[in-house]
Coordinates of C-alpha atoms and ligand atoms in Angstrom, one line a residue:
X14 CA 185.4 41.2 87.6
X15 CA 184.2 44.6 89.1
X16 CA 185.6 47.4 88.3
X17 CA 187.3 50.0 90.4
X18 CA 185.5 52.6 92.0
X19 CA 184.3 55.3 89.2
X20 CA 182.9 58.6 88.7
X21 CA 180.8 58.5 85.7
X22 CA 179.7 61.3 84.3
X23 CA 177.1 61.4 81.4
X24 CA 176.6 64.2 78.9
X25 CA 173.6 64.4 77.1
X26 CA 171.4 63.0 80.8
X27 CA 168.6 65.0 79.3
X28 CA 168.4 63.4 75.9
X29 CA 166.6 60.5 74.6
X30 CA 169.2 57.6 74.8
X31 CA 170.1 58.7 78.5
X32 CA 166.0 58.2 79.2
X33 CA 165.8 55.1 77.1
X34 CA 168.9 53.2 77.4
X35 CA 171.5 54.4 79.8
X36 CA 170.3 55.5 82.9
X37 CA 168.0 52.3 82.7
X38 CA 170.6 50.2 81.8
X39 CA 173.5 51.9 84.7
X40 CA 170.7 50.7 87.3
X41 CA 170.0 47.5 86.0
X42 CA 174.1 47.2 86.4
X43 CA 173.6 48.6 90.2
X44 CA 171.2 45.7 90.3
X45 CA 173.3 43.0 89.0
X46 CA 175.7 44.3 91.5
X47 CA 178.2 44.5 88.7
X48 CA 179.3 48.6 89.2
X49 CA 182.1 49.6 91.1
X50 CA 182.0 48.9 95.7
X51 CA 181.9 53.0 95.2
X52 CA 180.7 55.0 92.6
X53 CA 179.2 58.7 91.4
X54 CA 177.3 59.4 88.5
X55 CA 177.1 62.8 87.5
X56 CA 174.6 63.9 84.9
X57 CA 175.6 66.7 83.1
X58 CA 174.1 69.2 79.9
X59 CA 174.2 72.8 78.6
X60 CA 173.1 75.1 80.7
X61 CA 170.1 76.2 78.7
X62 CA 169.0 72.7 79.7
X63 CA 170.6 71.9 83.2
X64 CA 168.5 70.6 85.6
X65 CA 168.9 70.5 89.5
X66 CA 170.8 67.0 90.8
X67 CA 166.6 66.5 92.7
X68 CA 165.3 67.1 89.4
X69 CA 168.0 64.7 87.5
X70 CA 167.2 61.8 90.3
X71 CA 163.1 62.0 89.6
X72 CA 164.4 62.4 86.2
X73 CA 166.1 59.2 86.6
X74 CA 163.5 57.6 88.3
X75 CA 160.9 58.0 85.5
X76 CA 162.9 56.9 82.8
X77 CA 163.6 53.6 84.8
X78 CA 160.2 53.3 85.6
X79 CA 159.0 53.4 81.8
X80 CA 161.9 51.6 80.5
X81 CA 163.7 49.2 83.3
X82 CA 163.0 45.8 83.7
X83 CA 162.2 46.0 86.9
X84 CA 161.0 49.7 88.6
X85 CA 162.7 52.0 90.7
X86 CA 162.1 50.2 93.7
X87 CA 163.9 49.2 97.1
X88 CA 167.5 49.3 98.6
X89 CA 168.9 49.1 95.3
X90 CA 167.2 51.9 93.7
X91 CA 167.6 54.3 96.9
X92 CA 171.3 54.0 97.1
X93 CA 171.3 54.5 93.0
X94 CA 169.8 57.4 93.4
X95 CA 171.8 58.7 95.9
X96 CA 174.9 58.1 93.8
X97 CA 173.3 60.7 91.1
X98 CA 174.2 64.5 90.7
X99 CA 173.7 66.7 88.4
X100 CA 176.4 69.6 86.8
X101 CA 175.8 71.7 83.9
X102 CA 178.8 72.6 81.3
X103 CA 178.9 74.8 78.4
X104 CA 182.5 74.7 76.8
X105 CA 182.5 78.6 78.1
X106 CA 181.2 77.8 81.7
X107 CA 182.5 74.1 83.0
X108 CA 182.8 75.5 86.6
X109 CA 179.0 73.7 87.8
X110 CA 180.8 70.4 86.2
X111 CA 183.8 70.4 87.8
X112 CA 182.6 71.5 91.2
X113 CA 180.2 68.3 90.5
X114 CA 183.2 66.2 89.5
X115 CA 184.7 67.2 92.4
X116 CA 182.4 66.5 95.1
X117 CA 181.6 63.1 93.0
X118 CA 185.2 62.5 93.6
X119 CA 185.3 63.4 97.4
X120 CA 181.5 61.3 98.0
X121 CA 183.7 58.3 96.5
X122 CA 187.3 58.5 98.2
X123 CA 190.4 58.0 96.9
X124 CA 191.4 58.8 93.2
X125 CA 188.5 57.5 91.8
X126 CA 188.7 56.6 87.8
X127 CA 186.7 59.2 85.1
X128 CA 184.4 57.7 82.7
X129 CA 183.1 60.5 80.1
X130 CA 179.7 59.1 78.3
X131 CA 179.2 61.2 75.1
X132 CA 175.4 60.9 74.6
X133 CA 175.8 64.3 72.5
X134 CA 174.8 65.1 68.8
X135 CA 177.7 65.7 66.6
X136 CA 177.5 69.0 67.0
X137 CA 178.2 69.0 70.1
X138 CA 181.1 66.8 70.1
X139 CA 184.2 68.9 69.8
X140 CA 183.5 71.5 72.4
X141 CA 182.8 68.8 75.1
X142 CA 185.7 67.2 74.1
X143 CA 188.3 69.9 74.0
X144 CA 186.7 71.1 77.4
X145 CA 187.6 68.2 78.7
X146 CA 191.0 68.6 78.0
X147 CA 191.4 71.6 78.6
X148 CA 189.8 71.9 82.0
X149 CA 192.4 68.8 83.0
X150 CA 189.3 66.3 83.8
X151 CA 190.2 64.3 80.7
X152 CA 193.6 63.1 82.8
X153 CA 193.5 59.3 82.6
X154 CA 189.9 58.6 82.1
X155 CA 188.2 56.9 79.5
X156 CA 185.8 58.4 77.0
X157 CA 182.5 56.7 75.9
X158 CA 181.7 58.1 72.4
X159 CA 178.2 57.4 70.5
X160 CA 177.7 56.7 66.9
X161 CA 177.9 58.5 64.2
X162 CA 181.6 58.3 64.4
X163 CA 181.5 60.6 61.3
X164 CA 179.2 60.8 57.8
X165 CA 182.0 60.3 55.5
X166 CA 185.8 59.9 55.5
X167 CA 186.9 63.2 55.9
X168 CA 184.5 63.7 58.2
X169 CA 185.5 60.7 60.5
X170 CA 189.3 62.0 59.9
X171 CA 188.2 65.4 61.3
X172 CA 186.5 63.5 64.0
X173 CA 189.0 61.5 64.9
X174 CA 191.6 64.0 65.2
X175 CA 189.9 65.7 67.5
X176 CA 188.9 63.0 69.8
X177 CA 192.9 62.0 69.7
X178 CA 194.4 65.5 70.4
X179 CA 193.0 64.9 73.8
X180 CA 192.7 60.7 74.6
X181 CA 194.8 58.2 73.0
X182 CA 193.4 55.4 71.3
X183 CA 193.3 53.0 74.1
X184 CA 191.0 55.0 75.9
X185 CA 188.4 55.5 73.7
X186 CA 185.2 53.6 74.0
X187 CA 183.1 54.1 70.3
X188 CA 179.9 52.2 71.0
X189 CA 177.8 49.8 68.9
X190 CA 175.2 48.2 70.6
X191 CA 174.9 45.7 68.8
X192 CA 177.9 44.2 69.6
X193 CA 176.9 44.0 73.0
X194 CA 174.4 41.7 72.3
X195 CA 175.0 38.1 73.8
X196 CA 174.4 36.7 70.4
X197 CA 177.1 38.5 68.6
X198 CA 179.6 36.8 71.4
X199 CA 178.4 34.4 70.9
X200 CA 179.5 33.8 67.1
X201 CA 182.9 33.9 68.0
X202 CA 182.0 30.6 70.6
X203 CA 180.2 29.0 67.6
X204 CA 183.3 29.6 65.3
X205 CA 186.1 29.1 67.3
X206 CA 184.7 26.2 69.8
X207 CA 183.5 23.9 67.5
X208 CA 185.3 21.5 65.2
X209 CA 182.0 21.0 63.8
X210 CA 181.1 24.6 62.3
X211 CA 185.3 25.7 62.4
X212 CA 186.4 23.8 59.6
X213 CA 183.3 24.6 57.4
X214 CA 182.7 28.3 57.9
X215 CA 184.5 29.3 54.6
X216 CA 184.3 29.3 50.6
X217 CA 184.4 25.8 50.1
X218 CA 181.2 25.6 51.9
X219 CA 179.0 28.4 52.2
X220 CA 177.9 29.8 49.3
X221 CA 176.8 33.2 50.5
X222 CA 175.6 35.0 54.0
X223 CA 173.0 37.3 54.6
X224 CA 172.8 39.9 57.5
X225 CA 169.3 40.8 57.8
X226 CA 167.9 43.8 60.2
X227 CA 164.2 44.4 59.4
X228 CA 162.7 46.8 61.5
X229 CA 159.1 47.4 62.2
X230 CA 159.4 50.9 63.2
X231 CA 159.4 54.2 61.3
X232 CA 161.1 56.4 61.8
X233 CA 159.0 57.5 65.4
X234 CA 159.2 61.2 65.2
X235 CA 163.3 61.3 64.7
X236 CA 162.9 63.2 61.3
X237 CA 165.8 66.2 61.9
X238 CA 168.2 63.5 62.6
X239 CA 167.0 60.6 60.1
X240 CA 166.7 63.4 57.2
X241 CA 170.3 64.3 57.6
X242 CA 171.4 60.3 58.0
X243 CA 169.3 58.0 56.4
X244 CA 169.5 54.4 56.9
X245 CA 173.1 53.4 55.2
X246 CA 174.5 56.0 58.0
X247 CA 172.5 55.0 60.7
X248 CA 172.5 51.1 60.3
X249 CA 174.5 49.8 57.5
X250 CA 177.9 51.4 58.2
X251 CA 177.8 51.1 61.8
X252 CA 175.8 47.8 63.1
X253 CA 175.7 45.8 60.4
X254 CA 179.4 46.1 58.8
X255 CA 180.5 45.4 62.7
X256 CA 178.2 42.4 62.5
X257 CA 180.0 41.2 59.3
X258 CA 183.5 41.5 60.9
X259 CA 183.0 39.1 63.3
X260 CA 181.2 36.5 61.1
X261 CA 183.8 37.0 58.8
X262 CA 186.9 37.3 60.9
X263 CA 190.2 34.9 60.7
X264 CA 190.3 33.3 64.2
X265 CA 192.1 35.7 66.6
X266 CA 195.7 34.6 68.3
X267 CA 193.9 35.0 71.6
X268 CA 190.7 35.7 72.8
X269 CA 192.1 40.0 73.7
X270 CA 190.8 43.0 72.7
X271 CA 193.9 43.6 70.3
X272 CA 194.1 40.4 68.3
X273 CA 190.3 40.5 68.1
X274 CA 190.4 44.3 66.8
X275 CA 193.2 43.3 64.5
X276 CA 191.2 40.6 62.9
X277 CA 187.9 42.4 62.5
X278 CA 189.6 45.4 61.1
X279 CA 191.7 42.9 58.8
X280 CA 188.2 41.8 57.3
X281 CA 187.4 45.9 56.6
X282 CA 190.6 46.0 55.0
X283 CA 189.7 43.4 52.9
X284 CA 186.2 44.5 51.7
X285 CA 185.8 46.0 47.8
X286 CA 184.9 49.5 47.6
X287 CA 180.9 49.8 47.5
X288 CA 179.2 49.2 44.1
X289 CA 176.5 51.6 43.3
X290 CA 175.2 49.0 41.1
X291 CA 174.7 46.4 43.8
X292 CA 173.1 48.8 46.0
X293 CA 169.1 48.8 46.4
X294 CA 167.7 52.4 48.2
X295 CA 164.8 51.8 49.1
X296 CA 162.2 55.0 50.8
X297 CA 158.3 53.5 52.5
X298 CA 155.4 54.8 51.1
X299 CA 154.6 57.8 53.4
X300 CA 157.7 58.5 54.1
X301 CA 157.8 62.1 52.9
X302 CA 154.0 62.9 54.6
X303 CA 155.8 62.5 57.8
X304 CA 156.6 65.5 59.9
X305 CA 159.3 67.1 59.6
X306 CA 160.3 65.3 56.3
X307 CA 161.2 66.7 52.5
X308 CA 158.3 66.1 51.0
X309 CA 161.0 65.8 47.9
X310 CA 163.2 63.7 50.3
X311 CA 165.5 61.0 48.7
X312 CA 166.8 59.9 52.1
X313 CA 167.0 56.2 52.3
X314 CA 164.9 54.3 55.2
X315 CA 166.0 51.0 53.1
X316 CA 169.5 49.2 51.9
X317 CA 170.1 46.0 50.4
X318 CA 173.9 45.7 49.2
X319 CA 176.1 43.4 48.5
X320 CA 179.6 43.2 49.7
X321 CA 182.4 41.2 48.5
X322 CA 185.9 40.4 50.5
X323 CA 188.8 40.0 49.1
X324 CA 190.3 37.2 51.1
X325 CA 191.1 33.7 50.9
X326 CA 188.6 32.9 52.9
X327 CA 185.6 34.6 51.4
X328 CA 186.6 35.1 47.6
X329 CA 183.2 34.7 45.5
X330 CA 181.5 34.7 48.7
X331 CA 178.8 37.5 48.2
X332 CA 177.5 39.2 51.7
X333 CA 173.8 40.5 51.6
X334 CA 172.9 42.7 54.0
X335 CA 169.5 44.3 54.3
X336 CA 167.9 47.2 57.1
X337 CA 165.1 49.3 57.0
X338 CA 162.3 51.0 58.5
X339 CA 158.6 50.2 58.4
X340 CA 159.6 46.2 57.2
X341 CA 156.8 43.4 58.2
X342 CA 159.0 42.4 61.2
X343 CA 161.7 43.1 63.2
X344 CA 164.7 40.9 63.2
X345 CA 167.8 40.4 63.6
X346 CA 169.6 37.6 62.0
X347 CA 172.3 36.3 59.8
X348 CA 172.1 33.4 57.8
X349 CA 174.9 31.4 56.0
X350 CA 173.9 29.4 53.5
X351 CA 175.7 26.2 52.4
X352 CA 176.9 24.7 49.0
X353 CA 175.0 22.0 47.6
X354 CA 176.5 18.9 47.4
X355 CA 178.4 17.4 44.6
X356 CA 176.7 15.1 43.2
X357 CA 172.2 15.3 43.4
X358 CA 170.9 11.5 43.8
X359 CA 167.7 12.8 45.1
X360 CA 165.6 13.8 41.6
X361 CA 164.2 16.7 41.9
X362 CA 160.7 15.8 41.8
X363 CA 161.1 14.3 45.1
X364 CA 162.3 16.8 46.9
X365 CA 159.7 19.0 49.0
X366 CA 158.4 21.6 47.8
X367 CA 160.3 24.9 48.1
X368 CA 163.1 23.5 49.7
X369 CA 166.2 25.1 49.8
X370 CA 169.9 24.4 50.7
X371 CA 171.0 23.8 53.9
X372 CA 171.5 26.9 56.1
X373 CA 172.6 28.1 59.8
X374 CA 170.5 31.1 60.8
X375 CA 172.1 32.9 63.7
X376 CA 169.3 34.7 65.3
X377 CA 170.3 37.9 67.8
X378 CA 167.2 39.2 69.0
X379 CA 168.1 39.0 72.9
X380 CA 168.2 36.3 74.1
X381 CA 169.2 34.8 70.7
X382 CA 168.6 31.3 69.1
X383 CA 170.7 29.4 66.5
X384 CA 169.1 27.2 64.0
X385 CA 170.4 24.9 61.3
X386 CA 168.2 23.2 59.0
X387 CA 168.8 20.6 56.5
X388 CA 166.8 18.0 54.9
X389 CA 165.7 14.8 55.7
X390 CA 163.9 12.0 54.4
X391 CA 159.6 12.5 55.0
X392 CA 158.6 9.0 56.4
X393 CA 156.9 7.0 54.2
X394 CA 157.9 4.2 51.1
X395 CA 159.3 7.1 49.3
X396 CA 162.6 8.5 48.9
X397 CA 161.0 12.1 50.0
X398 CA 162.9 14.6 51.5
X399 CA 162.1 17.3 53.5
X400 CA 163.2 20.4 55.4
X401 CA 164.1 19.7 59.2
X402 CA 165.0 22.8 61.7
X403 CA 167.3 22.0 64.9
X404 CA 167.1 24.7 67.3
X405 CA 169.2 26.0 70.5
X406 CA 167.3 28.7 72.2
X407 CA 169.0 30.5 74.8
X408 CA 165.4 31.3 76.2
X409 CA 164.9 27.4 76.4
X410 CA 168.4 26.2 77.8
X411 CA 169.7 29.2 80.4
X412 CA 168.1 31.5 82.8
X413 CA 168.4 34.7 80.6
X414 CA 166.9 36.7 83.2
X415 CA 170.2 38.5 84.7
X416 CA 172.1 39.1 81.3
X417 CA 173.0 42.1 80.0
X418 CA 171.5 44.3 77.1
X419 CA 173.7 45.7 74.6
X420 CA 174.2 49.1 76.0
X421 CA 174.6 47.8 80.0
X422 CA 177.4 45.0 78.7
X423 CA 179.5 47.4 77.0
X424 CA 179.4 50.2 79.8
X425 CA 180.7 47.4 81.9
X426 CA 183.6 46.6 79.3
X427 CA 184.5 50.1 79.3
X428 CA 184.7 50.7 83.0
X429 CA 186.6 47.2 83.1
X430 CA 188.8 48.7 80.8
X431 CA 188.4 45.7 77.9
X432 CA 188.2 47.2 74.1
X433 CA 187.1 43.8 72.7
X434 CA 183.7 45.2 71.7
X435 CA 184.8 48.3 70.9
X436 CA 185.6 50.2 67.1
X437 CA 189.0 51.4 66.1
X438 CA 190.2 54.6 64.5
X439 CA 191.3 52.7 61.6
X440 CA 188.5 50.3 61.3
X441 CA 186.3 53.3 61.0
X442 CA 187.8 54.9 58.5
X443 CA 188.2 52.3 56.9
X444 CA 184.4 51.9 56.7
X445 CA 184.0 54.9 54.9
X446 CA 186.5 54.6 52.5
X447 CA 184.6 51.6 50.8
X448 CA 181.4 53.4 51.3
X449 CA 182.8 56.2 49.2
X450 CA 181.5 55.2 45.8
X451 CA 178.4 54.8 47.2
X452 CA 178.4 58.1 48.8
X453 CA 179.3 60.1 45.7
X454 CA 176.8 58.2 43.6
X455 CA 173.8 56.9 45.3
X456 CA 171.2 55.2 43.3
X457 CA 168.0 56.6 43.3
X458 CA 165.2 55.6 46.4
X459 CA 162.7 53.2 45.2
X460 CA 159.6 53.2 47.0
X461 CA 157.9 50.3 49.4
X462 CA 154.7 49.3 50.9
X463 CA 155.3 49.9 54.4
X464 CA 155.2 46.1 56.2
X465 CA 156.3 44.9 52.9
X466 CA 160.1 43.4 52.7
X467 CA 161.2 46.1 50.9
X468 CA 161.5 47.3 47.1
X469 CA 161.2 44.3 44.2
X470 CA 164.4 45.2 42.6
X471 CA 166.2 43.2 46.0
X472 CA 165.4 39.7 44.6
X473 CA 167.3 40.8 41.6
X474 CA 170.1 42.1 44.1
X475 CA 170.8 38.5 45.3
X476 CA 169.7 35.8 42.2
X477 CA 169.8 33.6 42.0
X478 CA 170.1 33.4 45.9
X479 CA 166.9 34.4 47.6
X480 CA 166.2 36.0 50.8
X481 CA 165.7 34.0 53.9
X482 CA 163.7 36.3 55.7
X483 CA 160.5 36.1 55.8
X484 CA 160.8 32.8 57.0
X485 CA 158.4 29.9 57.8
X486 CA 158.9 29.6 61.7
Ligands
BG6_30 C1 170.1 52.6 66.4 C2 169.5 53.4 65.2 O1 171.5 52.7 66.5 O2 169.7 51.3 66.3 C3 168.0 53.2 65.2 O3 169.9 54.8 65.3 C4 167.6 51.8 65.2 O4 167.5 53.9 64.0 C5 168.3 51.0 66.4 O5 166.2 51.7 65.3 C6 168.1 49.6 66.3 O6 168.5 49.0 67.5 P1 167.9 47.6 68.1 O7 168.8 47.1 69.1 O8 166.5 48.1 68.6 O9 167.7 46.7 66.9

């Protein structure tokens, strides 16, 4: 599907994500030939910072050329940039925006649909909003807001509220980008196409699942936003809570943005309140040399938690999940690892060494790869078993070279008008309400070795379960 003809207009165009991710990722779209016959995209930013639209296009043209996949090069390019303006707004002063809007509007034709892209720090937020509304440009568009969506519950409430006294729910975008990834899709095919991974994916089987996003990265110069998030905020609460709905969701009625919502925000619902005591903060040696930073800090760049649901489906199913900065790799993977069975005829002594129980290890670095390993038996006159690895690589079986990346995917849902990837109200809120006890009582940061896997006191966090990452791939 394409969707109809739009005038985009994204605030923040000067910042950091617009360079890195979206104005990369709206051409890449232009490329794939997957925006609108006609479309506008107006740029827009306070006016301390407004540029002119010939500044905004070479702008444009950098930050594709250091961060596309391909550069900013041929027909494609020239008519994107000829669809790019540029018009400054300050909640007092929207007049440059609108006049922008407006010739936007005329460039396209006909009534055109709005798409607002809130690439704005929180601060920000409620005067761009309200302008919106009260300027009459937020009449039946759709809104694109970044993460956070919030820092606690009240916060989120407060948050919410405002973003609601001016769109309803259904047209509000809140982006994760990791759910754009074709991986995380792709979970709900593995579930819900299979009768061999359906009818297993469940207490009686799996004993417990990890979701496991190691960076490599510090935290590259972001220190006055990291100091005032720190990595529960910034990762834990947003990607990898979203990741554990859909791993953990009851199969949706039909494969719609409401069902799926429902059943994802069912699984929040179900979670236990955060225990302090099953929480590992973890801060990287060097942390607090780094500039900008409290040399006092006690901002995490490291959680390991565990999370229960109370469910049928996953009672006594502990959920480990584990990010942080300055880890020995970058990854991002979840791993559910089955019950043993019954009854043990193979003595242990004959087992490999090391070996552990059988697992499915859902890997979503783009372009993904799913493994499952089991053991078998070594050749030989023994009875010797050993660990075997079958793997589907979507590098190895499709042409990966036109899909999507997290950010261009969901920009595409949210002009098409599809929610399925999106967060709810109530499934954000939600969110923070079991992360209050956490909140009110952190445990103190224990320091790591940056490249290390984190603090020790994690292998206690999960025994007698260990961590599947690092692996032996
Ligand atoms: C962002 C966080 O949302 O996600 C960053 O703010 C983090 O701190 C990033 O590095 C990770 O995204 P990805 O897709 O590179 O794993």
């Amino acid at each position: 599907a394409v969707p109809d003809d739009h005038v985009i207009v994204l605030f923040g165009a000067t910042g950091d994500l617009a360079r890195r991710k979206l104005l990369p990722g709206l051409f890449h779209l232009a490329q794939a030939g997957l925006l609108p016959a006609r479309y506008r995209i107006v740029g827009s930013a306070p006016a301390q910072v407004a540029l002119s639209g010939d500044e905004f296009r070479k702008r444009a043209r950098e930050a594709v050329a250091e961060f596309g996949r391909s550069g900013p090069q041929g027909r494609a390019w020239q008519e994107f940039e000829e669809s790019l303006s540029f018009g400054a707004a300050d909640p007092e002063d929207p007049e440059p925006l609108l006049e922008a809007v407006r010739d936007a509007g005329q460039a396209v034709g006909g009534s055109p649909r709005r798409l607002f892209h809130l690439a704005v720090p929180p601060k920000a937020f409620a005067s761009v909003v309200e302008m919106l509304g009260a300027t009459g440009l937020a009449e039946g568009a759709r809104i694109i807001v970044e993460k956070p969506f919030g820092t606690d519950l009240p916060s989120a409430q407060a948050l919410n509220a405002t973003i609601h006294s001016v769109f309803d729910e259904s047209r509000i975008f809140r982006i994760d980008h990791f759910l754009g990834k074709e991986s995380v899709d792709n979970v709900l095919a593995l579930r819900f196409a299979n009768g061999l991974l359906e009818p297993v994916w469940n207490r009686d089987h799996i004993s417990h699942v990890q979701i496991d996003v190691p960076e490599k990265i510090g935290i590259e110069g972001r220190a006055q936003f990291f100091e005032g998030t720190g990595t529960f905020r910034d990762m834990i609460v947003t990607h990898l809570f979203q990741l554990l709905g859909f791993v953990a969701m009851e199969p949706p009625t039909a494969l719609a943005a409401k069902p799926l919502r429902d059943e994802k925000e069912k699984v929040f619902q179900s979670m236990r309140p955060l225990n302090p005591a099953q929480v590992v903060r973890g801060q990287y040696a060097g942390y607090r040399d780094e500039p900008g930073v409290d040399p006092r800090s006690d901002t995490e760049t490291f959680v390991a938690l565990r999370v229960e649901l109370d469910n049928w489906r996953w009672a006594g199913v502990p959920f480990y999940l584990r990010s942080g900065k300055s880890l020995g790799e970058a990854r991002h993977v979840v791993t559910l690892a089955f019950r043993e069975p019954a009854l043990r005829m193979f003595p242990l002594a004959a087992r490999g060494h090391g070996t552990r129980s059988n697992e499915l290890v859902i890997d979503f670095d783009d372009p993904g790869r799913i493994a499952a390993r089991f053991l078998v038996k070594a050749p030989g006159p023994a009875m010797r078993l050993s660990e075997a690895e079958m793997v589907f690589s979507y590098a190895e079986s499709f042409n990966t070279r036109h899909a999507l990346e997290g950010y261009e995917r969901l920009i595409l849902d949210a002009m098409l008008g599809d929610q399925s990837l999106f967060t709810r109200s109530d499934g954000i809120e939600r969110l923070w309400e079991v992360s209050a006890p956490l909140l009110q009582n952190p445990p103190p940061v224990e320091p790591y070795a940056p490249g290390s896997w984190g603090p020790q006191s994690i292998n206690r966090l999960i025994a007698p379960h260990h961590w599947s990452l690092p692996d032996r791939r």
